[in-house]
Structures are given as C-alpha cells and as structure tokens.
C-alpha cells in the first residue's frame, strides 16, 4: 500500500510536493540522495534531505531552491568578518537544523532516526528516508582531478567539465533499514526528475538497494529531467554533453535501462513516445505551479496503475 | 615592561578596558579564566574569553554583560522549534566565533593560538591568553551534588547554594605557553575584580601558574569585587554567605593572602584601609563610565609603582 519516490534536489522536491498533496501521508515515502552530504564548519550537512524536508514542511525558499524562506544571514556576515569559509551559505535559521542533526549523529543516533525526528518536529508526516546511514560521498571527476560534490556544485558553480563520477564509501554502505519497511506492500516506485548522475545514481550505488527495488516486483518509473534537450534546472544537460552523450530524454531512459519499467516524457518530447525500448507516458512535466506538481504526480501514479495492469 | 591582568567575566572585562585605554597595546596582556568553558551543541564555548574579546573589540553587549551588541536570535528561535537546548543563548553573530574557534581546535590549533587569531581578526591588539590550553572545567558543589559551571550559572541562575568548588582537569593542566612570554619583563600583576572562587581560583589552580606569578618577583595586587558588603555583579557575595564567610572586602583579601602584595578597596570600604595584613589602596572602584574604568586602572598601576618602591 503506497508508493516510494527516489529523489535528489529541487526538481525531485517539486514532484515530492505533488505526491504529498494527492496521497495520504502513509501512502508515500521518499528515499533521498545523501551522496552530496558533507562536513562543513564541523557540521553534518545533508543538502538534498534538507531541501525536501523544508519543502514538505512549507518552510523552503522556493526561489533559491535551497534553504529556508524568511531567512537571515547574520551568522554568515560575522563568519566572513572572522575570515571563515562563506562559499556555502548557511542561514541563521537553517543553521539550527544542521546543529541539531550533527548533535544527534555525535550521540550515535543514525541519520535515518535523526531525519525522522527532525521531520516530525517540523510537522512533516511523510517518511523521509536517507538512502543509507553510512557515509557515501559523491566525487566529481574533472580534467583537473576529483572534486568533492559541493565544491563542484556550489563553490565552483558546476563550471569544471566532468569526466565521470565516483561514490566514495558506497561499497561499504547499506540501505537505510527504513527502506525495507516502506517497500513492504509498495505499489510502485517513482524516480523523480532529479539529476541521474549525481542525485539518483548515488542512491542506486548502495549495494543491495537496486536489487531491493527490483525484488519488490512493482512498476518502477522515471520522470525525465531533460525536457526538449535541456535540463529544467541544474547541470544535467551540461554533464551529458561533457560525457559525450546527447542531452535528450531518450538518453536518460537509456541510462536507466534494465532498472525502470516505464518512462515519463514531457510533452515537448512527445516525438519519442513509443520510440523507446520501454513503455512511455507523455505528461506536462514542467512544474511551475502547485497544480503542475499535482498533475505530474497524478500522471506518474496513473502510469504505474497502467503498468500494474489497470486501465488508464 | 608592561603588566599582566588576571580576569574572568564582566567585572574583569570592565577593568581590562580601562587598562587597555591607558596603556599601549604592548604594555598589557590578559590571562583569562577558561574554567567556565564548555562544550555545547557541539561547539567549544569560552564565555570569559569571549566577553573580554568582544569588550576589547568594541563589539560587546554592555547591558547584558555577555554576547555581541546588535545581535539577532533567529538561530535560537529555529533551534527552539526543533526542540533543541535553548537555556544558553547563542546569538546569530556570536555563533560565528564559536564555530570558527571549534573548527580551529578540531584541526589541532591550540586554544592560545585560536584566541590570538580570533582577537587579531577582530582588531584586538592586546594579548588575550587563556590560562591553559588543557581543559579545566569548574564544577560547583551543591547540596544536591556537583554541577557543571554553566548549568549552575546560566541554566539555574546561581540559585543552588554552593558548598565548594572543584576544577576538574586542573591537575593535569599546564599554563598557556604565552604566559611565560608576557611575564618576561613584567612590572606588575593585577587580579581584576572578578569572582575569586569561580573566575580567579580556576586560573590559580593550574599547577605552576601561581608559582610563575610569584617567581616574577613583581607586585601582585587584587581589586576587591566586594564593595560595601555586596558584590557589584554576580554571585560572589551570595557564595561567601553560603560558604560561611562574611561577605566583606577584607575576607576577599584574606582569600588571596600569601599570593598578593597589595589590595585595592573601594571608597565605601575605606574603614579597612590600614586594617589588613597587607598594603591597601582606596579607590573609586565602581565602574559605571569609561572614565571610572580608566581611573581604577590608573589607581592599580600607581599602587603597583608604589609597591615597586616608586613614590605615589
């Protein structure tokens, strides 16, 4: 009973809101990328989980796509005066979440448990599950060597050309114990329109995780993060170009080949409908309004129902 | 050449400002209590050093006696929403100092070095020296058992009756290496009007420190924190009562007997002038204005010159 959605940053969080609004809280759970987690200023920071948590709590800064709304920056200004590192912006209110989570982790609380407590305190009723309680750290390979993900993504604004990716620690990571709980009786799995290389692949790199998804036997569908040859947001298309791939929705479907049972294309890519080696669904996938988010979520659920043998 | 002042919290910081204003930066150094340091929310917090640093940098909240002026409290509000510990108030700007210092300490920088760097960044030119780079933690003994100092002082607002004090870790602590540097060629040592039990005694409890002060051979004078039978600020008089001592300036002089060469009394206690077993100086010791601070500093320096054999 219910659905599981794999998600990374802002694009994923948008669809997550849609799913959260059209399903009961016990019908949806989110499995979140922690490959972009990092230690900064002595704090454990989980950017993708924070984006989702704030979004579902109604506290997110929708314009920026990260952090909290109604934020202030006095800590950052004082840190700058003290000569501290300011390339990763931590708002005064946001800081409280990082301090709270870091304190829990130091006391031996797992990331799964810490996330559950924080989400509950902020009034989020849908389960938010980190992909793993073990550290996995995405490294972006570039011509000038490997870079920690946040250095690539935030400090260097995705400017270096990528040559590949590595998920350090993934070999020894285990899926969050909450994953099995939510796969029990699951009706379908959705890969949100997140970056395949740095949001979704780290999740799939956790040994046993992909196998657990497949073993559930339910339809697994992905929503294309590429629309009309461009990424809606973020470096997906730029990365595909640098990796020598065409930046097309079809290429993303191929990236997930063997894992997914169906692919959701944007209307702008309707020409690909029926042209891929898997079932496709054409949908309005640009999520500008709340209705867009709900509409795409409904399309994803309906697509899963169809794949489950139901009628459209 | 120059003077050394031992200091704890707000009373000490007031006299420190006076000394800093009438002496050149290379003529004065401050040796500061770290017995009230503690780990809180994963941060190393040094309340007495912070009070002095902010005061000398012109950044202190003079009304509160701690923290920064023009402070905001958004971190605290968000921490409260998350169910975090809010009894120790950390302002948004103040937090940057704790994060910076904690980061340095984690990298293996000593407290002496970290303090030097932070003070320099904030434009403080006078040396601020922690009594030790090793952890010393003041425990307040009460009828219901020992309490960490900040729990007694901040969380419980000095309400429990004290039965004694313990400086955990002092046995293994060494004086800051910068102390010897500043005792070289020192002309006099001043114990600021700080709480004898929890601001000054922790400093004196560091093995070898008291001996180093004595071995310098220069006059050591203390300024009474008790004026007319009352503490100017803080729990000194309350503690003296609970410990079965009269809350008098004379009792404070007796507390320091064997260490100090002279004692500075407030005008309200002029009756004690000449009645103690050591030289005394009567001064206007209530420091309301900046002129009060400078005046008391000048009196302390003049008293030292007299004890050094100069004329008044």
Coordinates of C-alpha atoms in Angstrom, one line a residue:
Chain A
X1 CA 0.0 0.0 0.0
X2 CA 1.6 3.2 -1.1
X3 CA 4.5 4.5 -3.2
X4 CA 8.2 5.2 -2.9
X5 CA 9.9 8.1 -4.7
X6 CA 13.6 8.4 -5.2
X7 CA 14.7 12.0 -5.1
X8 CA 17.6 14.4 -5.0
X9 CA 17.5 18.2 -5.1
X10 CA 15.0 20.8 -6.2
X11 CA 13.3 19.0 -9.2
X12 CA 12.7 16.0 -7.0
X13 CA 11.3 18.1 -4.2
X14 CA 8.8 19.7 -6.6
X15 CA 7.3 16.3 -7.6
X16 CA 7.5 15.2 -4.0
X17 CA 5.2 18.1 -3.0
X18 CA 2.8 16.9 -5.7
X19 CA 2.8 13.4 -4.5
X20 CA 2.4 14.5 -0.9
X21 CA -0.6 16.6 -1.8
X22 CA -2.5 13.9 -3.7
X23 CA -1.7 11.0 -1.4
X24 CA -2.3 10.3 2.3
X25 CA 0.9 10.7 4.4
X26 CA 1.0 6.9 4.9
X27 CA 0.8 6.2 1.1
X28 CA 4.1 7.8 0.2
X29 CA 7.7 7.7 1.3
X30 CA 10.8 9.4 -0.1
X31 CA 14.2 7.8 -0.5
X32 CA 16.7 10.6 -0.7
X33 CA 20.2 11.0 -2.0
X34 CA 22.9 11.6 0.6
X35 CA 25.8 11.5 -1.8
X36 CA 26.0 15.3 -1.6
X37 CA 26.2 15.3 2.2
X38 CA 29.3 16.8 3.6
X39 CA 31.0 18.0 6.7
X40 CA 31.4 21.8 6.8
X41 CA 32.3 24.0 9.7
X42 CA 32.1 21.0 11.9
X43 CA 28.5 20.3 10.9
X44 CA 27.0 17.4 9.0
X45 CA 25.0 18.9 6.1
X46 CA 22.5 16.9 4.1
X47 CA 21.5 19.3 1.3
X48 CA 19.1 17.1 -0.5
X49 CA 17.3 15.9 2.6
X50 CA 17.1 19.5 3.8
X51 CA 15.6 20.7 0.6
X52 CA 12.9 18.0 0.8
X53 CA 12.3 18.5 4.5
X54 CA 11.9 22.2 4.2
X55 CA 9.8 21.9 1.1
X56 CA 7.3 19.4 2.7
X57 CA 7.3 21.5 5.9
X58 CA 6.3 24.6 3.8
X59 CA 9.5 26.3 5.0
X60 CA 11.5 26.3 1.8
X61 CA 12.9 29.2 -0.1
X62 CA 11.2 28.4 -3.4
X63 CA 13.1 31.0 -5.4
X64 CA 16.5 29.9 -4.3
X65 CA 15.6 26.2 -4.4
X66 CA 17.6 25.6 -1.2
X67 CA 17.5 26.8 2.4
X68 CA 14.6 28.4 4.3
X69 CA 12.2 31.1 3.5
X70 CA 12.3 34.3 5.6
X71 CA 16.0 33.6 6.3
X72 CA 18.6 36.0 7.7
X73 CA 22.4 35.9 7.2
X74 CA 23.9 37.4 10.3
X75 CA 25.9 34.3 11.1
X76 CA 27.4 34.4 7.6
X77 CA 28.3 38.0 7.9
X78 CA 30.1 37.5 11.2
X79 CA 31.8 34.4 9.9
X80 CA 33.1 36.5 6.9
X81 CA 34.5 39.1 9.3
X82 CA 36.3 36.3 11.1
X83 CA 37.8 35.1 7.8
X84 CA 35.7 31.9 7.7
X85 CA 34.6 29.9 4.7
X86 CA 31.5 31.5 3.2
X87 CA 31.1 29.9 -0.1
X88 CA 28.4 27.5 1.3
X89 CA 25.7 29.8 2.5
X90 CA 24.1 28.8 5.9
X91 CA 21.2 31.0 7.0
X92 CA 20.7 31.7 10.7
X93 CA 17.6 29.6 11.0
X94 CA 18.9 26.8 8.7
X95 CA 21.9 26.5 10.9
X96 CA 19.7 25.2 13.8
X97 CA 18.8 22.2 11.7
X98 CA 22.5 21.4 11.0
X99 CA 23.5 21.9 14.6
X100 CA 20.6 19.7 15.8
X101 CA 21.3 16.9 13.3
X102 CA 25.1 17.0 13.9
X103 CA 24.4 16.7 17.7
X104 CA 22.2 13.7 17.2
X105 CA 24.7 12.0 15.0
X106 CA 27.5 12.6 17.5
X107 CA 25.4 10.9 20.2
X108 CA 25.1 7.8 18.0
X109 CA 21.7 8.4 16.5
X110 CA 21.5 7.2 12.9
X111 CA 20.9 9.5 10.0
X112 CA 17.6 7.6 9.5
X113 CA 16.5 8.3 13.1
X114 CA 17.7 11.9 13.1
X115 CA 15.9 12.6 9.9
X116 CA 12.7 11.1 11.3
X117 CA 12.9 13.2 14.5
X118 CA 13.6 16.4 12.7
X119 CA 10.9 15.9 10.1
X120 CA 8.4 15.1 12.9
X121 CA 9.4 18.2 14.8
X122 CA 8.8 20.3 11.7
X123 CA 5.4 18.7 11.1
X124 CA 6.3 16.6 8.1
X125 CA 4.2 13.4 8.2
X126 CA 5.6 11.7 5.1
X127 CA 8.6 9.4 5.8
X128 CA 11.9 10.9 4.5
X129 CA 14.5 8.1 4.3
X130 CA 18.2 8.7 3.6
X131 CA 19.5 6.2 1.1
X132 CA 21.9 5.0 3.7
X133 CA 23.1 5.6 7.3
X134 CA 26.6 5.0 6.1
X135 CA 28.7 7.9 4.5
X136 CA 28.6 7.9 0.7
X137 CA 30.4 11.0 -0.8
X138 CA 29.9 11.8 -4.5
X139 CA 33.2 12.8 -6.1
X140 CA 33.0 14.6 -9.4
X141 CA 35.9 13.7 -11.7
X142 CA 37.2 16.5 -13.8
X143 CA 40.2 17.2 -16.1
X144 CA 42.0 18.6 -13.1
X145 CA 41.2 15.7 -10.8
X146 CA 38.4 14.6 -8.5
X147 CA 36.4 17.2 -6.5
X148 CA 34.0 16.8 -3.6
X149 CA 30.5 17.3 -4.9
X150 CA 29.7 20.6 -3.0
X151 CA 32.9 22.1 -4.2
X152 CA 32.0 21.3 -7.8
X153 CA 28.3 22.2 -7.4
X154 CA 28.3 25.2 -5.1
X155 CA 31.8 26.6 -4.8
X156 CA 32.7 26.2 -8.5
X157 CA 29.1 26.6 -9.8
X158 CA 29.3 23.4 -11.9
X159 CA 31.9 25.1 -14.2
X160 CA 34.5 22.3 -14.4
X161 CA 33.9 19.8 -17.2
X162 CA 33.0 16.4 -15.8
X163 CA 34.7 13.2 -16.9
X164 CA 32.9 10.8 -14.5
X165 CA 31.6 10.2 -11.0
X166 CA 32.6 8.2 -8.0
X167 CA 30.5 7.4 -4.9
X168 CA 33.2 7.1 -2.2
X169 CA 32.1 4.8 0.5
X170 CA 29.3 3.3 -1.4
X171 CA 31.0 -0.1 -1.5
X172 CA 30.5 -0.4 2.3
X173 CA 27.2 1.3 2.6
X174 CA 24.0 -0.5 3.5
X175 CA 20.5 0.8 2.6
X176 CA 18.6 2.6 5.3
X177 CA 16.7 0.0 7.4
X178 CA 13.6 2.0 6.7
X179 CA 13.7 1.2 3.0
X180 CA 12.6 -2.4 3.5
X181 CA 9.7 -1.2 5.8
X182 CA 8.4 1.0 3.0
X183 CA 9.0 -1.4 0.2
X184 CA 6.6 -3.8 2.0
X185 CA 3.3 -3.7 0.2
X186 CA 4.6 -0.9 -2.1
X187 CA 2.6 -0.5 -5.3
X188 CA 5.1 1.5 -7.4
X189 CA 8.3 3.3 -7.4
X190 CA 9.0 6.7 -9.0
X191 CA 12.4 8.2 -9.8
X192 CA 11.8 11.9 -9.6
X193 CA 13.2 14.3 -12.3
X194 CA 16.5 14.6 -10.5
X195 CA 19.9 14.6 -12.0
X196 CA 20.6 10.9 -13.0
X197 CA 24.4 11.1 -12.3
X198 CA 24.6 12.9 -9.0
X199 CA 21.2 12.6 -7.5
X200 CA 19.9 9.2 -8.5
X201 CA 23.0 7.2 -9.3
X202 CA 24.4 7.6 -5.7
X203 CA 21.2 6.1 -4.4
X204 CA 21.4 3.2 -6.8
X205 CA 25.1 2.7 -6.0
X206 CA 24.3 1.5 -2.4
X207 CA 24.9 -2.3 -2.6
X208 CA 21.6 -4.2 -2.5
X209 CA 19.4 -1.2 -3.0
X210 CA 18.7 -1.6 -6.7
X211 CA 18.1 -5.3 -6.1
X212 CA 15.7 -4.5 -3.3
X213 CA 13.8 -2.1 -5.6
X214 CA 13.6 -4.8 -8.4
X215 CA 12.7 -7.5 -5.9
X216 CA 9.7 -5.6 -4.8
X217 CA 8.2 -6.6 -8.2
X218 CA 6.3 -3.3 -8.6
X219 CA 6.5 -0.9 -11.6
X220 CA 9.4 1.5 -11.4
X221 CA 9.0 4.6 -13.5
X222 CA 11.3 7.5 -14.0
X223 CA 10.4 11.1 -14.9
X224 CA 12.7 12.7 -17.4
X225 CA 14.8 15.6 -16.0
X226 CA 15.5 16.6 -19.6
X227 CA 12.8 18.5 -21.5
X228 CA 13.3 19.5 -25.1
X229 CA 17.0 18.8 -25.0
X230 CA 17.6 21.0 -21.9
X231 CA 17.7 20.4 -18.1
X232 CA 14.8 22.1 -16.3
X233 CA 17.4 23.2 -13.7
X234 CA 20.9 22.3 -12.8
X235 CA 23.8 20.7 -14.7
X236 CA 22.2 17.5 -16.1
X237 CA 22.4 18.6 -19.8
X238 CA 25.8 20.2 -19.4
X239 CA 27.1 16.9 -17.9
X240 CA 25.6 14.8 -20.6
X241 CA 27.4 16.9 -23.2
X242 CA 30.7 16.7 -21.4
X243 CA 30.3 12.9 -21.1
X244 CA 29.7 12.7 -24.9
X245 CA 26.0 11.8 -24.7
X246 CA 23.2 13.6 -26.5
X247 CA 21.3 15.6 -23.9
X248 CA 18.0 14.0 -24.7
X249 CA 15.2 12.4 -22.7
X250 CA 15.8 9.2 -24.6
X251 CA 19.4 9.1 -23.4
X252 CA 18.1 9.4 -19.8
X253 CA 15.7 6.5 -20.4
X254 CA 18.7 4.5 -21.7
X255 CA 20.7 5.4 -18.6
X256 CA 18.0 3.8 -16.5
X257 CA 17.6 0.8 -18.9
X258 CA 17.3 -2.5 -17.1
X259 CA 16.0 -0.8 -14.0
X260 CA 12.9 1.0 -14.9
X261 CA 9.6 -0.3 -16.4
X262 CA 8.4 2.9 -17.8
X263 CA 9.5 6.5 -18.6
X264 CA 7.6 9.7 -18.4
X265 CA 8.4 12.2 -21.1
X266 CA 7.5 15.8 -21.3
X267 CA 5.0 17.0 -24.0
X268 CA 7.9 18.7 -25.8
X269 CA 9.4 15.3 -26.3
X270 CA 6.2 13.6 -27.4
X271 CA 8.0 12.5 -30.6
X272 CA 9.8 9.9 -28.5
X273 CA 6.5 8.4 -27.3
X274 CA 6.6 4.8 -28.4
X275 CA 10.1 5.1 -29.8
X276 CA 11.9 3.9 -26.7
X277 CA 12.5 0.3 -25.7
X278 CA 10.1 0.6 -22.8
X279 CA 6.6 1.9 -22.2
X280 CA 6.3 5.7 -22.1
X281 CA 3.9 8.3 -20.9
X282 CA 3.7 11.8 -22.1
X283 CA 2.9 14.4 -19.5
X284 CA 3.2 18.2 -18.8
X285 CA 6.3 17.8 -16.7
X286 CA 7.4 21.5 -16.1
X287 CA 6.3 22.2 -12.6
X288 CA 5.8 25.9 -12.2
X289 CA 2.5 25.9 -10.2
X290 CA 1.3 23.7 -7.4
X291 CA -1.2 22.3 -9.9
X292 CA 1.6 21.3 -12.2
X293 CA 3.2 19.4 -9.3
X294 CA -0.1 17.6 -8.5
X295 CA -0.7 17.0 -12.2
X296 CA 2.6 15.3 -12.8
X297 CA 2.3 13.3 -9.6
X298 CA -1.2 12.1 -10.7
X299 CA 0.2 11.1 -14.2
X300 CA 3.1 9.1 -12.5
X301 CA 0.6 7.2 -10.3
X302 CA -1.7 6.6 -13.2
X303 CA 1.2 5.3 -15.3
X304 CA 2.1 2.9 -12.5
X305 CA -1.5 1.7 -12.3
X306 CA -1.5 1.1 -16.1
X307 CA 1.8 -0.9 -15.8
X308 CA 0.3 -2.8 -12.9
X309 CA -2.4 -4.0 -15.3
X310 CA -5.1 -1.5 -14.5
X311 CA -6.8 0.6 -17.2
X312 CA -5.8 4.2 -17.9
Chain B
X1 CA 57.9 46.3 30.5
X2 CA 54.2 46.0 30.9
X3 CA 51.5 44.5 33.1
X4 CA 49.6 41.3 33.3
X5 CA 45.9 41.2 34.4
X6 CA 44.1 38.1 35.6
X7 CA 40.4 38.3 34.6
X8 CA 37.2 36.4 34.5
X9 CA 33.8 37.7 33.4
X10 CA 32.2 41.1 33.1
X11 CA 33.8 42.9 36.1
X12 CA 37.2 41.9 34.9
X13 CA 36.4 43.0 31.4
X14 CA 35.5 46.5 32.6
X15 CA 38.9 47.0 34.3
X16 CA 40.5 45.4 31.2
X17 CA 39.0 48.2 29.1
X18 CA 40.5 50.8 31.5
X19 CA 43.9 49.2 31.3
X20 CA 43.7 48.9 27.5
X21 CA 42.8 52.6 27.2
X22 CA 45.6 54.0 29.4
X23 CA 48.4 51.6 28.3
X24 CA 49.9 50.9 24.9
X25 CA 48.9 47.5 23.4
X26 CA 52.3 46.0 24.1
X27 CA 52.2 47.1 27.8
X28 CA 49.3 44.9 28.9
X29 CA 48.3 41.3 28.5
X30 CA 45.3 39.5 29.9
X31 CA 45.3 36.0 31.4
X32 CA 41.8 34.7 31.3
X33 CA 39.8 32.0 33.1
X34 CA 38.8 29.1 31.0
X35 CA 37.3 27.1 33.9
X36 CA 33.8 28.1 32.6
X37 CA 34.5 26.8 29.1
X38 CA 32.2 24.1 28.0
X39 CA 31.0 22.0 25.0
X40 CA 27.5 22.9 24.0
X41 CA 25.7 22.0 20.8
X42 CA 29.0 20.5 19.5
X43 CA 30.8 23.9 20.0
X44 CA 33.6 24.8 22.3
X45 CA 32.4 27.9 24.1
X46 CA 34.8 30.1 26.2
X47 CA 32.4 32.6 27.8
X48 CA 35.1 34.6 29.7
X49 CA 37.4 34.9 26.8
X50 CA 34.5 35.9 24.6
X51 CA 33.4 38.6 26.9
X52 CA 36.9 40.1 27.1
X53 CA 37.4 39.7 23.3
X54 CA 34.1 41.4 22.4
X55 CA 34.7 44.1 25.0
X56 CA 38.2 45.0 23.7
X57 CA 36.9 44.8 20.1
X58 CA 34.1 47.3 20.9
X59 CA 31.6 44.6 20.0
X60 CA 30.2 43.7 23.4
X61 CA 26.6 44.0 24.6
X62 CA 27.4 46.2 27.6
X63 CA 23.9 45.9 29.0
X64 CA 23.8 42.1 29.1
X65 CA 27.4 41.8 30.0
X66 CA 27.9 38.9 27.6
X67 CA 27.5 38.4 23.8
X68 CA 27.6 40.9 21.0
X69 CA 25.8 44.1 20.5
X70 CA 23.3 44.5 17.6
X71 CA 22.7 40.8 17.9
X72 CA 19.8 38.7 16.4
X73 CA 18.3 35.5 17.6
X74 CA 17.0 33.7 14.6
X75 CA 19.2 30.6 15.2
X76 CA 17.9 30.3 18.7
X77 CA 14.2 30.6 17.6
X78 CA 14.7 27.9 15.0
X79 CA 16.6 25.7 17.5
X80 CA 13.7 26.1 19.9
X81 CA 11.2 25.0 17.1
X82 CA 13.4 21.9 16.7
X83 CA 13.3 21.1 20.4
X84 CA 16.9 22.0 21.0
X85 CA 18.5 23.3 24.2
X86 CA 18.0 27.0 24.4
X87 CA 19.0 27.8 28.0
X88 CA 22.4 29.0 26.8
X89 CA 21.6 31.9 24.4
X90 CA 23.8 32.0 21.3
X91 CA 23.2 34.9 19.0
X92 CA 23.5 34.6 15.3
X93 CA 26.7 36.6 15.0
X94 CA 28.2 35.3 18.2
X95 CA 27.7 31.8 16.8
X96 CA 30.3 32.5 14.1
X97 CA 33.0 32.9 16.7
X98 CA 32.2 29.6 18.4
X99 CA 32.1 27.8 15.0
X100 CA 35.4 29.3 14.0
X101 CA 37.1 28.5 17.3
X102 CA 35.7 25.0 17.4
X103 CA 36.9 24.4 13.8
X104 CA 40.4 25.6 14.7
X105 CA 40.6 23.4 17.8
X106 CA 39.4 20.3 15.8
X107 CA 42.3 21.0 13.4
X108 CA 44.7 20.8 16.3
X109 CA 45.2 24.5 16.8
X110 CA 45.7 25.3 20.5
X111 CA 43.3 27.5 22.4
X112 CA 46.1 30.0 22.8
X113 CA 46.7 30.2 19.1
X114 CA 43.0 30.2 18.2
X115 CA 42.4 33.0 20.7
X116 CA 45.3 35.0 19.2
X117 CA 43.9 34.6 15.6
X118 CA 40.4 35.4 16.5
X119 CA 41.4 38.5 18.5
X120 CA 43.6 39.7 15.7
X121 CA 40.8 39.3 13.1
X122 CA 38.5 41.4 15.3
X123 CA 41.2 44.1 15.7
X124 CA 42.1 43.4 19.3
X125 CA 45.8 44.3 19.7
X126 CA 46.3 43.4 23.4
X127 CA 47.2 39.7 24.0
X128 CA 44.4 37.6 25.4
X129 CA 45.8 34.5 26.9
X130 CA 43.7 31.5 28.1
X131 CA 45.0 30.3 31.5
X132 CA 45.7 26.9 29.8
X133 CA 45.4 25.1 26.6
X134 CA 44.3 22.0 28.5
X135 CA 40.7 21.5 29.6
X136 CA 39.8 22.7 33.1
X137 CA 36.2 22.5 34.0
X138 CA 34.8 24.3 37.1
X139 CA 32.3 22.1 39.0
X140 CA 30.1 23.8 41.5
X141 CA 29.4 21.6 44.5
X142 CA 25.9 22.0 45.9
X143 CA 23.7 20.1 48.4
X144 CA 22.3 18.1 45.5
X145 CA 25.7 17.2 44.1
X146 CA 28.3 18.7 41.7
X147 CA 27.1 20.8 38.7
X148 CA 28.9 22.0 35.6
X149 CA 29.6 25.7 36.0
X150 CA 27.3 26.9 33.2
X151 CA 24.5 24.8 34.4
X152 CA 24.8 26.5 37.8
X153 CA 25.5 29.9 36.5
X154 CA 23.3 30.3 33.4
X155 CA 20.7 27.5 33.4
X156 CA 20.0 27.6 37.2
X157 CA 20.8 31.3 37.6
X158 CA 23.1 30.7 40.6
X159 CA 20.1 29.6 42.7
X160 CA 21.6 26.4 44.2
X161 CA 23.5 27.0 47.5
X162 CA 27.2 26.2 46.9
X163 CA 29.3 24.1 49.3
X164 CA 32.5 24.2 47.4
X165 CA 34.3 24.1 44.0
X166 CA 36.4 21.7 42.0
X167 CA 38.4 22.4 38.9
X168 CA 38.3 19.2 37.0
X169 CA 41.3 18.6 34.9
X170 CA 43.4 21.3 36.6
X171 CA 45.8 18.6 38.0
X172 CA 47.0 17.8 34.5
X173 CA 46.8 21.3 33.0
X174 CA 49.8 23.4 32.1
X175 CA 49.8 27.2 31.9
X176 CA 49.5 28.6 28.4
X177 CA 52.9 28.9 26.9
X178 CA 52.2 32.6 26.2
X179 CA 52.1 33.3 30.0
X180 CA 55.9 33.0 30.4
X181 CA 56.4 35.3 27.4
X182 CA 54.3 38.0 29.0
X183 CA 55.8 37.6 32.5
X184 CA 59.2 38.3 31.0
X185 CA 60.0 41.9 32.0
X186 CA 56.6 42.3 33.6
X187 CA 56.3 45.2 36.1
X188 CA 53.2 44.2 37.9
X189 CA 50.2 41.8 38.0
X190 CA 46.6 42.8 38.7
X191 CA 43.8 40.5 39.7
X192 CA 40.7 42.1 38.3
X193 CA 37.6 42.5 40.5
X194 CA 36.3 39.1 39.3
X195 CA 34.7 36.3 41.4
X196 CA 37.5 34.9 43.5
X197 CA 36.0 31.4 43.6
X198 CA 34.9 30.7 40.0
X199 CA 36.9 33.3 37.9
X200 CA 40.3 33.7 39.6
X201 CA 40.8 30.4 41.6
X202 CA 40.5 28.3 38.4
X203 CA 43.4 30.3 36.9
X204 CA 45.4 29.9 40.1
X205 CA 44.6 26.1 40.2
X206 CA 46.7 25.4 37.1
X207 CA 49.9 23.8 38.5
X208 CA 52.9 26.0 38.3
X209 CA 50.9 29.1 37.4
X210 CA 50.8 30.7 40.9
X211 CA 54.4 29.9 41.3
X212 CA 55.3 31.5 38.0
X213 CA 53.4 34.7 39.1
X214 CA 55.3 34.7 42.4
X215 CA 58.6 33.9 40.7
X216 CA 58.3 37.0 38.5
X217 CA 59.1 39.0 41.7
X218 CA 56.8 41.9 40.7
X219 CA 54.0 43.3 42.9
X220 CA 50.7 41.4 42.6
X221 CA 47.6 43.4 43.5
X222 CA 44.0 42.4 43.6
X223 CA 41.0 44.7 43.2
X224 CA 38.1 43.8 45.6
X225 CA 35.0 42.5 43.8
X226 CA 33.1 43.2 47.1
X227 CA 32.1 46.8 47.7
X228 CA 30.3 47.7 51.0
X229 CA 29.4 44.1 51.7
X230 CA 27.9 43.4 48.3
X231 CA 29.1 42.0 45.0
X232 CA 29.0 44.6 42.2
X233 CA 27.6 42.0 39.9
X234 CA 27.3 38.2 40.1
X235 CA 27.1 35.7 42.9
X236 CA 30.3 36.4 44.8
X237 CA 28.6 37.7 48.0
X238 CA 25.9 35.0 47.8
X239 CA 28.7 32.4 47.6
X240 CA 30.6 33.8 50.5
X241 CA 27.5 33.7 52.7
X242 CA 26.8 30.1 51.7
X243 CA 30.4 29.2 52.4
X244 CA 30.1 30.7 55.9
X245 CA 32.3 33.7 55.3
X246 CA 31.4 37.3 55.9
X247 CA 30.8 38.9 52.5
X248 CA 33.4 41.6 53.0
X249 CA 36.3 43.0 51.1
X250 CA 38.6 42.0 54.0
X251 CA 37.6 38.4 53.5
X252 CA 38.5 38.6 49.8
X253 CA 41.9 40.0 50.8
X254 CA 42.3 37.0 53.2
X255 CA 41.3 34.6 50.4
X256 CA 44.3 35.9 48.4
X257 CA 46.7 36.1 51.4
X258 CA 50.1 34.7 50.6
X259 CA 49.7 35.5 47.0
X260 CA 49.1 39.2 46.7
X261 CA 51.2 42.1 47.8
X262 CA 48.5 44.7 47.9
X263 CA 44.7 45.1 47.9
X264 CA 42.6 47.8 46.4
X265 CA 39.5 48.7 48.4
X266 CA 36.5 50.7 47.3
X267 CA 35.9 54.1 49.0
X268 CA 32.9 52.6 50.7
X269 CA 35.3 50.2 52.5
X270 CA 37.8 52.9 53.4
X271 CA 37.5 51.9 57.1
X272 CA 39.5 48.8 56.2
X273 CA 42.4 50.9 54.9
X274 CA 45.4 50.0 57.0
X275 CA 43.5 47.4 58.9
X276 CA 44.5 44.4 56.7
X277 CA 47.7 42.4 56.9
X278 CA 49.0 43.9 53.6
X279 CA 49.3 47.3 51.9
X280 CA 45.9 48.7 50.8
X281 CA 44.8 51.4 48.4
X282 CA 41.5 53.0 48.5
X283 CA 39.9 53.8 45.1
X284 CA 36.6 54.6 43.4
X285 CA 36.1 51.0 42.1
X286 CA 32.5 51.1 40.8
X287 CA 33.0 51.2 37.0
X288 CA 29.9 52.9 35.5
X289 CA 31.6 55.2 33.0
X290 CA 34.6 54.8 30.8
X291 CA 36.3 57.3 33.0
X292 CA 35.7 55.1 36.0
X293 CA 37.4 52.2 34.2
X294 CA 40.4 54.3 33.3
X295 CA 40.5 55.8 36.8
X296 CA 40.6 52.4 38.5
X297 CA 43.2 51.2 36.0
X298 CA 45.4 54.2 36.8
X299 CA 45.0 53.6 40.5
X300 CA 46.0 50.0 40.1
X301 CA 49.1 50.9 38.1
X302 CA 50.0 53.7 40.6
X303 CA 49.6 51.3 43.5
X304 CA 52.0 48.8 41.8
X305 CA 54.5 51.6 41.2
X306 CA 54.4 52.5 44.9
X307 CA 54.9 48.8 45.9
X308 CA 57.8 48.7 43.4
X309 CA 59.4 51.4 45.5
X310 CA 58.4 54.4 43.5
X311 CA 56.6 57.4 45.0
X312 CA 52.8 57.8 45.0

